[in-house]
Amino acid sequence: MEFETVIGLEVHAQLLTDTKIFCNCSTKFGGTPNSHACPVCLGMPGVLPVLNKKVVEYGMKMSLATNCTINKSCSFARKNYFYPDLPKGYQISQYAYPLSEHGYVFLEVDGAQKKIGITRIHMEEDAGKLLHDEHNPVSYVDLNRAGVPLIEIVSEPDMRTPTEAADYLKRLHEILVYLEICDGNMEEGSFRCDANVSIRPKGQEEFGTRAELKNMNSFRNVQRALEYEVKRQQYIVENGGKIVQETRLWDDAQGVTNSMRSKEEAHDYRYFPDPDLVPIIVDDAWIEVMRKELPELPMAKRERFVKDYQIPAYDAGVLTADKALSNYYEEVVRLCASPKAASNWVMGDVLRFLNEERRDIRNCPVTAASLAEMIRLIEDGTISGKMAKDIVEEMYKTGSAPKTIIAEKGMVQITDEGALLKTISAIIDANPNQLQDYRGGKDKLFGFFVGQVMKATQGKANPQIVNELLKKMLAG
Amino acid sequence: MELNQLTIHELQEKIKNGQTSATQIVESVFSRIGVVEERVHSYIRLMKDQALSAAKKADEDIKIGAIKPLTGIPLALKDIVCTKGIPTTCGSHILHNFVPPYDATVVEKLRDAGAVFVGKANMDEFAMGSSTETSWFGVTRNPWDLERIPGGSSGGSATAVAADECIASIGSDTGGSIRQPAALCGVVGLKPTYGRVSRFGLIAFASSLDQIGPFTKDVEDCAIMMNVLAGYDPRESTSVQAEVPDYRQFVGKDITGWKIGIPKEYFIEGIDPEVAASVKKAIAVIEKCGGQCVDISLPHTEYCLAVYYIIAPAEASSNLARYDGVKYGLRTSEARDLLDMYKKTRTQGFGNEVKRRIMIGTYALSSGYYDAYYKKASQVRALIKQDFAEAFKKCDVILTPTTPTPAFKIGEKMDNPLQMYLSDLFTISSNLAGIPGISVPCGFTAAGLPVGVQFLAGHFEEGKLIQIASAYEKNANLAKRRPQL
Ligand SMILES: [Zn+2]
């Protein structure tokens, strides 16, 4: 039987506000346990939440960037459950009246644009963290993270392959980072994802029973976990079994998902409107202010790069995947006026060096100005492309400017025709047989002469000039 | 008269005239406490040392003429308002050792106004009760008859004023918890409009209904207290930015031409005949003052109790989830694992009434029942609110009995929660509607038990309540009585 996979994602993004969602504590990651805490986020008796307006504004930006309709009025609800990292015994979230709904983003699937629906975006507070003592049966609670603002972005079950799911996730990630409302750090948990996945026989309308996957803290793991889960479900169905609705945890080391709790064990969260908070009224004027604050988004930037810089869509995609990288690229272009060369050098050498060291473009030792200067030196013939390869590597290692390196290593290209003529004459004189064969029609020997010239000049000869002079002289 | 028997405004006169000092006043209060507290049990905790040093500071202020609205006035605080560095228990075992690192907004305001805190008053556990019998710290007795309950949940705050163990006090009212004990103890009690007085630092029972208010010996004192308590608080999202008038200006003002709504649903069979008689007399007094009685109807009154006993427990079940033994308060010493810790801590820490309400509330919010209970109750609540909005088109204030009966015997209704819930029959509706209400003494039964009359007004019209209550108080000519202790 042929199966179709159905995937929906719930993404939690920690917002980059300075303070928590309902109190004035810092949102900084790390810090001594419970140092970023106050009576409000510790859930002490009698204290009350006051909403941080920035959270709403960041949520509105994400809503606009993903084509969601922002509700004129939304409100908070309490999600009730007991856990030591949840100081109030409930999480303040949104339920019946979320911030925004009915959005979408586009993915490129098999060369075509595919629309992935976004059901809703809502605001909520994060929980704290438990630290388990390795040697004693004791757990500690760190509430620094409790009350840090999150938005949850819930997709429609529109994805059909683990790759689409990973692509969708990357799309949301880049939008959040472009908006500068989330740092996107998956390892530290500021960008998290749960997946609902089910399979159904191809052609069937109704959905199969779904499993909810948790604990996937990288794009790669999301894809791996989904691939595993799809196989697991297919195996069960093909062997006459039934999928049970449950929550499963991804085990990165084993590469498998394991059951965490069944539907029967699922919490009844007893959502109800939080009486301590009032509805949030969003008018058109406020939405317009937020819309005006939106930066250029990745999709638009991609299109602009293709159009303005005449670079391939693929290159534009790579260069805009990271906002800082796209800024770097544009700075290089601005300084050297050669978009295609800039794109080749950034995507080729610079990114390769960075990736090898898992380094961020923000910490790249080759500044945009240096790279632009190097490109200009190639173009005015001071150095050859081949020399530039060595120079850029040296630039990356030392952070020096290209001219400094060129001077230190004496890497200037020989463009002096008189000097080159002398070298070429000597080589022709030393190889009479080859000259004769060449003149007799063996065109391929041209390469032999070029090689000899380069060897004699230690690669410093300007190849274009060598070509021209050689052609003339060999012709006799 | 002893100093502790006087009102705020009488003491202020004496202070201004140099006839007494804050220290003398607080000493007279503590000497009274020394005599009667053992029998009445108004307090969970006394704060004598803090009170004496606050009085000393007040005397220094008085010396330099820096007299504030409550300078040197000894007050009792219901043990539901958080006091920095002083245990705040909410009448519960689960918080018996909880010391807040912050003051409630009202505590800050009262202290800034020069008040001296005498102690933390006893209350029903988490304000759940109408008799102050559910406190983990023991029952409070009605000073007018020590065999009887003082009302609740702010029973200790009411008795402390009635027995002259303080000059005025702070209570909280979720379904009548200020007005009902005020009526049963013969003092004035006001529940302000929802959003008028900050809830920050008030340990939550039912967040959409809770409101802090004063107990006082007369209406003028009530106005003085409201001048200090009322106002917007940026620390509370449901606090309202409405102008705060000088409430004292309403004291002694004429009510001629006012229309007084008499809701037929509040004068029903089952009201104690002596209570009914006292309230009838109060109506006559109001008419003599120039008030004009009009018959009105609040058609959804019969649903108030049901709506309240869904919404309040639902909110409570969530509000009380934080008492889990993890962070503060009681933690059982015999837990095997996390779940066991939760269960045992809460089993040992909460009393029966609290457990009952947590269970009712959890049930009402459960998946599959939410629509039938919580959602339906919220819809009916909107209709109850609408009833009042309609009624106030026809009248300025509404007059009702505060309670259906005078104080009942200790233990009488402990085994019958439904009977107990009925004692809040006339006070609950104003919490559901968010409107203010005041209870003023209106006489005594033959057995010498106080009876109260309640006035209700529209949102933020506490001024009207003070005006009519003061007019009534002045013209009722009630015999001045004090409980014989
Ligand atoms: Zn905090």
Coordinates of N, CA and C and ligand atoms in Angstrom, one line a residue, chain A residues 20 23-25 36-42 146, ligand 1:
Chain A
K20 N 10.5 40.0 31.1 CA 9.6 38.9 31.0 C 8.2 39.4 30.6
C23 N 6.3 40.5 34.2 CA 7.0 41.1 35.3 C 8.2 41.8 34.7
N24 N 9.0 42.4 35.5 CA 10.1 43.2 35.0 C 11.5 42.5 35.1
C25 N 11.4 41.2 35.3 CA 12.7 40.4 35.4 C 13.3 40.3 34.0
H36 N 17.0 35.7 38.1 CA 16.1 36.5 37.3 C 14.7 36.1 37.7
A37 N 14.4 36.4 38.9 CA 13.1 36.0 39.4 C 12.6 37.0 40.4
C38 N 11.2 37.1 40.5 CA 10.6 38.0 41.5 C 9.3 37.4 42.0
P39 N 8.6 38.0 42.9 CA 7.4 37.3 43.4 C 6.4 37.0 42.3
V40 N 6.3 37.8 41.3 CA 5.4 37.6 40.2 C 5.7 36.3 39.4
C41 N 7.0 36.2 39.0 CA 7.3 35.0 38.2 C 7.6 33.8 39.0
L42 N 7.7 34.0 40.4 CA 7.8 32.9 41.3 C 6.4 32.3 41.7
A146 N 11.1 31.0 33.7 CA 9.7 31.1 34.0 C 9.2 32.5 33.7
Ligands
ZN1 ZN 9.8 38.2 37.7

